[in-house]
Amino acid sequence: SQQGEEDPQALSIQEGENATMNCSYKTSINNLQWYRQNSGRGLVHLILIRSNEREKHSGRLRVTLDTSKKSSSLLITASRAADTASYFCATARTGGGNKLTFGTGTQLKVEL
Amino acid sequence: NAGVTQTPKFQVLKTGQSMTLQCAQDMNHEYMSWYRQDPGMGLRLIHYSVGAGITDQGEVPNGYNVSRSTTEDFPLRLLSAAPSQTSVYFCASRPQGSDTQYFGPGTRLTVL
């Protein structure tokens, strides 16, 4: 079963705008990660946030984690056409031996 | 470093045929995993290994076998291919002590 569900399934924005995508999960976690997948390619790790952290930044990425609501959000600021990709959240469940469970993904399209 | 490599990139099989998907990494990572990606379902864990000689089942192991005779290689065997195994297969690795996974470029498999 899918641990993570992402919202929205698809998002289309103009270059320069911010993109926000959300991830909800079901069980207690050790950490939550976000990955990017360009069309026809493998996944690339973007950022990891641990269960005792609430917010983390990396360049134009900002991730928040609310363990009480079992949800996370990924914000991409000042988006670029090169940000066009699918974005997946992945959770490492508590007691899960660091195995990752992936969500269904958000397809982001950034138009010029 | 070449990172995580997968061969072949594309494969078409007939129902009942067997084949092996190859995965290799040159980063000396202890952990390796196989996922399948189907439309609208994210990535699902098939099998994983925490080191040479040690493998375990993931979420969807039926119809697949793995072995890990060396740290570098983690082949995935389809014993008798079925149309339900049509998917994109990704291999990933990570070093002990890290939660970040490194993905290969994937193998697109079609079973007729």
PDB file of C-alpha atoms in Angstrom:
ATOM      1  CA  SER A   1       0.000   0.000   0.000  1.00  0.00           C
ATOM      2  CA  GLN A   2       1.132   3.546  -0.646  1.00  0.00           C
ATOM      3  CA  GLN A   3       2.390   5.351   2.422  1.00  0.00           C
ATOM      4  CA  GLY A   4       2.493   8.751   0.779  1.00  0.00           C
ATOM      5  CA  GLU A   5      -0.175  10.503  -1.194  1.00  0.00           C
ATOM      6  CA  GLU A   6       0.711  13.652  -3.031  1.00  0.00           C
ATOM      7  CA  ASP A   7      -1.417  16.609  -3.859  1.00  0.00           C
ATOM      8  CA  PRO A   8      -1.949  17.915  -6.442  1.00  0.00           C
ATOM      9  CA  GLN A   9      -1.405  15.137  -8.971  1.00  0.00           C
ATOM     10  CA  ALA A  10      -0.471  17.744 -11.566  1.00  0.00           C
ATOM     11  CA  LEU A  11       0.500  21.397 -11.365  1.00  0.00           C
ATOM     12  CA  SER A  12       1.127  23.895 -14.152  1.00  0.00           C
ATOM     13  CA  ILE A  13       2.657  27.302 -13.419  1.00  0.00           C
ATOM     14  CA  GLN A  14       4.503  30.106 -15.145  1.00  0.00           C
ATOM     15  CA  GLU A  15       8.247  30.564 -14.856  1.00  0.00           C
ATOM     16  CA  GLY A  16       9.080  32.724 -11.860  1.00  0.00           C
ATOM     17  CA  GLU A  17       6.090  31.599  -9.809  1.00  0.00           C
ATOM     18  CA  ASN A  18       6.324  29.437  -6.710  1.00  0.00           C
ATOM     19  CA  ALA A  19       5.233  25.793  -6.764  1.00  0.00           C
ATOM     20  CA  THR A  20       3.875  24.043  -3.700  1.00  0.00           C
ATOM     21  CA  MET A  21       3.167  20.346  -3.480  1.00  0.00           C
ATOM     22  CA  ASN A  22       1.965  18.368  -0.507  1.00  0.00           C
ATOM     23  CA  CYS A  23       2.481  14.877   0.816  1.00  0.00           C
ATOM     24  CA  SER A  24       0.418  13.007   3.385  1.00  0.00           C
ATOM     25  CA  TYR A  25       1.436   9.760   5.010  1.00  0.00           C
ATOM     26  CA  LYS A  26      -0.100   7.242   7.372  1.00  0.00           C
ATOM     27  CA  THR A  27       2.370   5.929   9.931  1.00  0.00           C
ATOM     28  CA  SER A  28       5.066   7.184  12.272  1.00  0.00           C
ATOM     29  CA  ILE A  29       8.254   8.028  10.374  1.00  0.00           C
ATOM     30  CA  ASN A  30      11.976   8.523  10.964  1.00  0.00           C
ATOM     31  CA  ASN A  31      12.394  10.853   8.026  1.00  0.00           C
ATOM     32  CA  LEU A  32      10.715  12.087   4.871  1.00  0.00           C
ATOM     33  CA  GLN A  33      12.522  12.676   1.608  1.00  0.00           C
ATOM     34  CA  TRP A  34      11.689  14.407  -1.656  1.00  0.00           C
ATOM     35  CA  TYR A  35      12.920  13.166  -5.005  1.00  0.00           C
ATOM     36  CA  ARG A  36      12.685  14.586  -8.516  1.00  0.00           C
ATOM     37  CA  GLN A  37      12.239  12.527 -11.675  1.00  0.00           C
ATOM     38  CA  ASN A  38      12.744  14.004 -15.098  1.00  0.00           C
ATOM     39  CA  SER A  39      10.884  12.287 -17.901  1.00  0.00           C
ATOM     40  CA  GLY A  40      12.427   8.926 -18.738  1.00  0.00           C
ATOM     41  CA  ARG A  41      15.079   9.212 -16.047  1.00  0.00           C
ATOM     42  CA  GLY A  42      15.814   7.833 -12.596  1.00  0.00           C
ATOM     43  CA  LEU A  43      14.974   9.638  -9.379  1.00  0.00           C
ATOM     44  CA  VAL A  44      17.283  12.250  -7.904  1.00  0.00           C
ATOM     45  CA  HIS A  45      17.354  13.012  -4.186  1.00  0.00           C
ATOM     46  CA  LEU A  46      16.452  16.620  -3.352  1.00  0.00           C
ATOM     47  CA  ILE A  47      16.137  16.994   0.387  1.00  0.00           C
ATOM     48  CA  LEU A  48      15.591  15.011   3.589  1.00  0.00           C
ATOM     49  CA  ILE A  49      13.810  16.169   6.712  1.00  0.00           C
ATOM     50  CA  ARG A  50      13.928  14.189   9.949  1.00  0.00           C
ATOM     51  CA  SER A  51      10.956  13.610  12.223  1.00  0.00           C
ATOM     52  CA  ASN A  52      12.298  16.032  14.832  1.00  0.00           C
ATOM     53  CA  GLU A  53      12.677  18.851  12.290  1.00  0.00           C
ATOM     54  CA  ARG A  54       9.909  21.196  11.200  1.00  0.00           C
ATOM     55  CA  GLU A  55      11.474  23.065   8.295  1.00  0.00           C
ATOM     56  CA  LYS A  56      14.485  22.732   6.058  1.00  0.00           C
ATOM     57  CA  HIS A  57      15.913  24.757   3.208  1.00  0.00           C
ATOM     58  CA  SER A  58      18.165  23.905   0.291  1.00  0.00           C
ATOM     59  CA  GLY A  59      18.674  26.562  -2.355  1.00  0.00           C
ATOM     60  CA  ARG A  60      15.239  27.338  -3.824  1.00  0.00           C
ATOM     61  CA  LEU A  61      13.649  24.420  -1.982  1.00  0.00           C
ATOM     62  CA  ARG A  62      11.816  24.676   1.304  1.00  0.00           C
ATOM     63  CA  VAL A  63      10.382  21.613   3.007  1.00  0.00           C
ATOM     64  CA  THR A  64       8.102  21.575   6.022  1.00  0.00           C
ATOM     65  CA  LEU A  65       7.025  18.623   8.114  1.00  0.00           C
ATOM     66  CA  ASP A  66       4.049  18.425  10.455  1.00  0.00           C
ATOM     67  CA  THR A  67       4.169  15.080  12.228  1.00  0.00           C
ATOM     68  CA  SER A  68       0.920  15.773  14.098  1.00  0.00           C
ATOM     69  CA  LYS A  69      -0.906  16.023  10.771  1.00  0.00           C
ATOM     70  CA  LYS A  70       1.335  13.442   9.077  1.00  0.00           C
ATOM     71  CA  SER A  71       2.003  15.806   6.220  1.00  0.00           C
ATOM     72  CA  SER A  72       4.837  17.571   4.435  1.00  0.00           C
ATOM     73  CA  SER A  73       5.067  20.256   1.805  1.00  0.00           C
ATOM     74  CA  LEU A  74       7.707  21.087  -0.785  1.00  0.00           C
ATOM     75  CA  LEU A  75       7.964  24.669  -1.968  1.00  0.00           C
ATOM     76  CA  ILE A  76      10.017  25.552  -5.033  1.00  0.00           C
ATOM     77  CA  THR A  77      10.531  29.290  -5.249  1.00  0.00           C
ATOM     78  CA  ALA A  78      11.106  31.274  -8.445  1.00  0.00           C
ATOM     79  CA  SER A  79      10.484  28.234 -10.608  1.00  0.00           C
ATOM     80  CA  ARG A  80      12.318  27.655 -13.880  1.00  0.00           C
ATOM     81  CA  ALA A  81      11.449  25.650 -16.963  1.00  0.00           C
ATOM     82  CA  ALA A  82      14.168  23.188 -15.887  1.00  0.00           C
ATOM     83  CA  ASP A  83      12.116  22.408 -12.766  1.00  0.00           C
ATOM     84  CA  THR A  84       9.572  20.635 -14.970  1.00  0.00           C
ATOM     85  CA  ALA A  85       9.547  17.082 -13.598  1.00  0.00           C
ATOM     86  CA  SER A  86       7.659  14.711 -11.333  1.00  0.00           C
ATOM     87  CA  TYR A  87       8.239  15.089  -7.611  1.00  0.00           C
ATOM     88  CA  PHE A  88       7.870  12.244  -5.145  1.00  0.00           C
ATOM     89  CA  CYS A  89       7.844  12.124  -1.390  1.00  0.00           C
ATOM     90  CA  ALA A  90       9.238   9.043   0.299  1.00  0.00           C
ATOM     91  CA  THR A  91       8.965   8.063   3.936  1.00  0.00           C
ATOM     92  CA  ALA A  92      11.180   5.907   6.107  1.00  0.00           C
ATOM     93  CA  ARG A  93       8.808   4.390   8.616  1.00  0.00           C
ATOM     94  CA  THR A  94       9.725   4.006  12.265  1.00  0.00           C
ATOM     95  CA  GLY A  95      10.877   0.423  12.702  1.00  0.00           C
ATOM     96  CA  GLY A  96      10.903  -0.058   8.942  1.00  0.00           C
ATOM     97  CA  GLY A  97      14.630  -0.626   8.676  1.00  0.00           C
ATOM     98  CA  ASN A  98      15.185   2.503   6.557  1.00  0.00           C
ATOM     99  CA  LYS A  99      13.164   1.088   3.675  1.00  0.00           C
ATOM    100  CA  LEU A 100      11.503   3.874   1.732  1.00  0.00           C
ATOM    101  CA  THR A 101       7.845   3.987   0.750  1.00  0.00           C
ATOM    102  CA  PHE A 102       7.085   6.338  -2.121  1.00  0.00           C
ATOM    103  CA  GLY A 103       4.060   8.455  -2.852  1.00  0.00           C
ATOM    104  CA  THR A 104       2.307   8.674  -6.184  1.00  0.00           C
ATOM    105  CA  GLY A 105       3.980  11.908  -7.238  1.00  0.00           C
ATOM    106  CA  THR A 106       3.131  15.401  -8.459  1.00  0.00           C
ATOM    107  CA  GLN A 107       3.767  16.278 -12.103  1.00  0.00           C
ATOM    108  CA  LEU A 108       5.019  19.847 -12.278  1.00  0.00           C
ATOM    109  CA  LYS A 109       5.093  21.770 -15.535  1.00  0.00           C
ATOM    110  CA  VAL A 110       6.758  25.169 -15.601  1.00  0.00           C
ATOM    111  CA  GLU A 111       5.909  27.154 -18.694  1.00  0.00           C
ATOM    112  CA  LEU A 112       7.881  30.009 -20.186  1.00  0.00           C
TER     113      LEU A 112
ATOM    114  CA  ASN B   1      32.245   7.144 -10.632  1.00  0.00           C
ATOM    115  CA  ALA B   2      29.577   5.766 -12.944  1.00  0.00           C
ATOM    116  CA  GLY B   3      27.127   5.616 -10.028  1.00  0.00           C
ATOM    117  CA  VAL B   4      24.289   3.117 -10.437  1.00  0.00           C
ATOM    118  CA  THR B   5      24.071   1.502 -13.853  1.00  0.00           C
ATOM    119  CA  GLN B   6      21.299  -0.680 -15.242  1.00  0.00           C
ATOM    120  CA  THR B   7      21.108  -2.851 -18.316  1.00  0.00           C
ATOM    121  CA  PRO B   8      19.279  -3.201 -20.580  1.00  0.00           C
ATOM    122  CA  LYS B   9      17.464   0.132 -21.028  1.00  0.00           C
ATOM    123  CA  PHE B  10      14.585  -1.501 -22.871  1.00  0.00           C
ATOM    124  CA  GLN B  11      13.389  -5.102 -23.123  1.00  0.00           C
ATOM    125  CA  VAL B  12      10.420  -6.858 -24.688  1.00  0.00           C
ATOM    126  CA  LEU B  13       9.574 -10.363 -23.515  1.00  0.00           C
ATOM    127  CA  LYS B  14       6.918 -12.897 -24.334  1.00  0.00           C
ATOM    128  CA  THR B  15       4.806 -14.369 -21.564  1.00  0.00           C
ATOM    129  CA  GLY B  16       6.667 -17.204 -19.880  1.00  0.00           C
ATOM    130  CA  GLN B  17      10.156 -16.101 -20.839  1.00  0.00           C
ATOM    131  CA  SER B  18      12.774 -15.477 -18.181  1.00  0.00           C
ATOM    132  CA  MET B  19      15.399 -12.791 -18.002  1.00  0.00           C
ATOM    133  CA  THR B  20      17.740 -10.960 -15.660  1.00  0.00           C
ATOM    134  CA  LEU B  21      17.862  -7.219 -15.170  1.00  0.00           C
ATOM    135  CA  GLN B  22      21.358  -6.123 -14.275  1.00  0.00           C
ATOM    136  CA  CYS B  23      22.265  -3.495 -11.691  1.00  0.00           C
ATOM    137  CA  ALA B  24      25.726  -2.423 -10.633  1.00  0.00           C
ATOM    138  CA  GLN B  25      27.139   0.361  -8.481  1.00  0.00           C
ATOM    139  CA  ASP B  26      30.714   1.489  -8.035  1.00  0.00           C
ATOM    140  CA  MET B  27      30.242   3.521  -4.852  1.00  0.00           C
ATOM    141  CA  ASN B  28      30.791   0.605  -2.430  1.00  0.00           C
ATOM    142  CA  HIS B  29      27.281   1.038  -1.061  1.00  0.00           C
ATOM    143  CA  GLU B  30      26.033  -1.647   1.293  1.00  0.00           C
ATOM    144  CA  TYR B  31      22.338  -1.207   0.621  1.00  0.00           C
ATOM    145  CA  MET B  32      20.732  -1.925  -2.749  1.00  0.00           C
ATOM    146  CA  SER B  33      17.086  -2.092  -3.760  1.00  0.00           C
ATOM    147  CA  TRP B  34      14.845  -2.859  -6.699  1.00  0.00           C
ATOM    148  CA  TYR B  35      11.651  -0.906  -7.359  1.00  0.00           C
ATOM    149  CA  ARG B  36       9.018  -1.008 -10.020  1.00  0.00           C
ATOM    150  CA  GLN B  37       7.197   2.086 -11.193  1.00  0.00           C
ATOM    151  CA  ASP B  38       3.719   1.857 -12.649  1.00  0.00           C
ATOM    152  CA  PRO B  39       1.524   4.762 -13.788  1.00  0.00           C
ATOM    153  CA  GLY B  40      -0.276   6.419 -10.917  1.00  0.00           C
ATOM    154  CA  MET B  41       1.290   4.144  -8.281  1.00  0.00           C
ATOM    155  CA  GLY B  42       4.660   5.648  -7.470  1.00  0.00           C
ATOM    156  CA  LEU B  43       7.545   3.279  -6.794  1.00  0.00           C
ATOM    157  CA  ARG B  44       7.055  -0.023  -5.042  1.00  0.00           C
ATOM    158  CA  LEU B  45       9.841  -1.995  -3.405  1.00  0.00           C
ATOM    159  CA  ILE B  46      10.409  -5.469  -4.856  1.00  0.00           C
ATOM    160  CA  HIS B  47      13.506  -6.778  -3.054  1.00  0.00           C
ATOM    161  CA  TYR B  48      16.390  -5.255  -1.185  1.00  0.00           C
ATOM    162  CA  SER B  49      19.780  -6.170   0.201  1.00  0.00           C
ATOM    163  CA  VAL B  50      21.679  -4.822   3.190  1.00  0.00           C
ATOM    164  CA  GLY B  51      24.989  -6.343   2.090  1.00  0.00           C
ATOM    165  CA  ALA B  52      26.620  -9.117   0.116  1.00  0.00           C
ATOM    166  CA  GLY B  53      24.906 -12.428   0.785  1.00  0.00           C
ATOM    167  CA  ILE B  54      21.850 -10.840   2.449  1.00  0.00           C
ATOM    168  CA  THR B  55      18.554 -10.192   0.672  1.00  0.00           C
ATOM    169  CA  ASP B  56      14.968  -9.686   1.768  1.00  0.00           C
ATOM    170  CA  GLN B  57      11.539  -9.163   0.280  1.00  0.00           C
ATOM    171  CA  GLY B  58       9.881  -5.842  -0.225  1.00  0.00           C
ATOM    172  CA  GLU B  59       6.274  -4.949  -0.892  1.00  0.00           C
ATOM    173  CA  VAL B  60       5.793  -6.798  -4.218  1.00  0.00           C
ATOM    174  CA  PRO B  61       8.285  -9.709  -4.404  1.00  0.00           C
ATOM    175  CA  ASN B  62       6.197 -12.355  -6.160  1.00  0.00           C
ATOM    176  CA  GLY B  63       7.591 -13.441  -9.520  1.00  0.00           C
ATOM    177  CA  TYR B  64      11.045 -12.010  -8.859  1.00  0.00           C
ATOM    178  CA  ASN B  65      14.273 -13.398  -7.434  1.00  0.00           C
ATOM    179  CA  VAL B  66      17.436 -11.620  -6.374  1.00  0.00           C
ATOM    180  CA  SER B  67      20.913 -12.506  -5.201  1.00  0.00           C
ATOM    181  CA  ARG B  68      23.814 -10.455  -3.923  1.00  0.00           C
ATOM    182  CA  SER B  69      27.096 -12.288  -4.363  1.00  0.00           C
ATOM    183  CA  THR B  70      29.180  -9.091  -4.466  1.00  0.00           C
ATOM    184  CA  THR B  71      28.801  -5.592  -3.061  1.00  0.00           C
ATOM    185  CA  GLU B  72      28.703  -4.136  -6.575  1.00  0.00           C
ATOM    186  CA  ASP B  73      26.019  -6.231  -8.283  1.00  0.00           C
ATOM    187  CA  PHE B  74      22.362  -6.865  -7.529  1.00  0.00           C
ATOM    188  CA  PRO B  75      20.601  -8.645 -10.412  1.00  0.00           C
ATOM    189  CA  LEU B  76      16.829  -9.058 -10.556  1.00  0.00           C
ATOM    190  CA  ARG B  77      15.510 -12.230 -12.151  1.00  0.00           C
ATOM    191  CA  LEU B  78      12.089 -12.690 -13.679  1.00  0.00           C
ATOM    192  CA  LEU B  79      11.419 -16.409 -13.574  1.00  0.00           C
ATOM    193  CA  SER B  80       8.412 -16.600 -15.915  1.00  0.00           C
ATOM    194  CA  ALA B  81       7.393 -13.196 -17.237  1.00  0.00           C
ATOM    195  CA  ALA B  82       3.754 -12.134 -17.100  1.00  0.00           C
ATOM    196  CA  PRO B  83       2.020  -9.104 -18.650  1.00  0.00           C
ATOM    197  CA  SER B  84       1.474  -7.776 -15.110  1.00  0.00           C
ATOM    198  CA  GLN B  85       5.242  -7.334 -14.861  1.00  0.00           C
ATOM    199  CA  THR B  86       5.231  -4.730 -17.611  1.00  0.00           C
ATOM    200  CA  SER B  87       6.737  -1.754 -15.826  1.00  0.00           C
ATOM    201  CA  VAL B  88       9.770   0.447 -15.423  1.00  0.00           C
ATOM    202  CA  TYR B  89      12.312  -1.052 -13.039  1.00  0.00           C
ATOM    203  CA  PHE B  90      14.701   1.025 -10.980  1.00  0.00           C
ATOM    204  CA  CYS B  91      17.692  -0.078  -8.983  1.00  0.00           C
ATOM    205  CA  ALA B  92      18.947   2.084  -6.132  1.00  0.00           C
ATOM    206  CA  SER B  93      21.784   2.031  -3.644  1.00  0.00           C
ATOM    207  CA  ARG B  94      22.783   3.887  -0.518  1.00  0.00           C
ATOM    208  CA  PRO B  95      25.732   3.763   1.863  1.00  0.00           C
ATOM    209  CA  GLN B  96      25.381   2.542   5.410  1.00  0.00           C
ATOM    210  CA  GLY B  97      24.607   5.420   7.726  1.00  0.00           C
ATOM    211  CA  SER B  98      22.941   7.521   5.045  1.00  0.00           C
ATOM    212  CA  ASP B  99      19.270   7.764   4.167  1.00  0.00           C
ATOM    213  CA  THR B 100      19.806   9.133   0.660  1.00  0.00           C
ATOM    214  CA  GLN B 101      19.240   6.686  -2.177  1.00  0.00           C
ATOM    215  CA  TYR B 102      20.970   6.897  -5.561  1.00  0.00           C
ATOM    216  CA  PHE B 103      18.938   5.639  -8.483  1.00  0.00           C
ATOM    217  CA  GLY B 104      19.888   4.076 -11.765  1.00  0.00           C
ATOM    218  CA  PRO B 105      18.338   5.240 -15.063  1.00  0.00           C
ATOM    219  CA  GLY B 106      15.805   2.419 -15.185  1.00  0.00           C
ATOM    220  CA  THR B 107      14.853  -0.503 -17.430  1.00  0.00           C
ATOM    221  CA  ARG B 108      11.589  -0.321 -19.355  1.00  0.00           C
ATOM    222  CA  LEU B 109      10.171  -3.842 -19.622  1.00  0.00           C
ATOM    223  CA  THR B 110       7.223  -4.877 -21.759  1.00  0.00           C
ATOM    224  CA  VAL B 111       5.767  -8.369 -21.479  1.00  0.00           C
ATOM    225  CA  LEU B 112       3.507  -9.391 -24.350  1.00  0.00           C
TER     226      LEU B 112
END
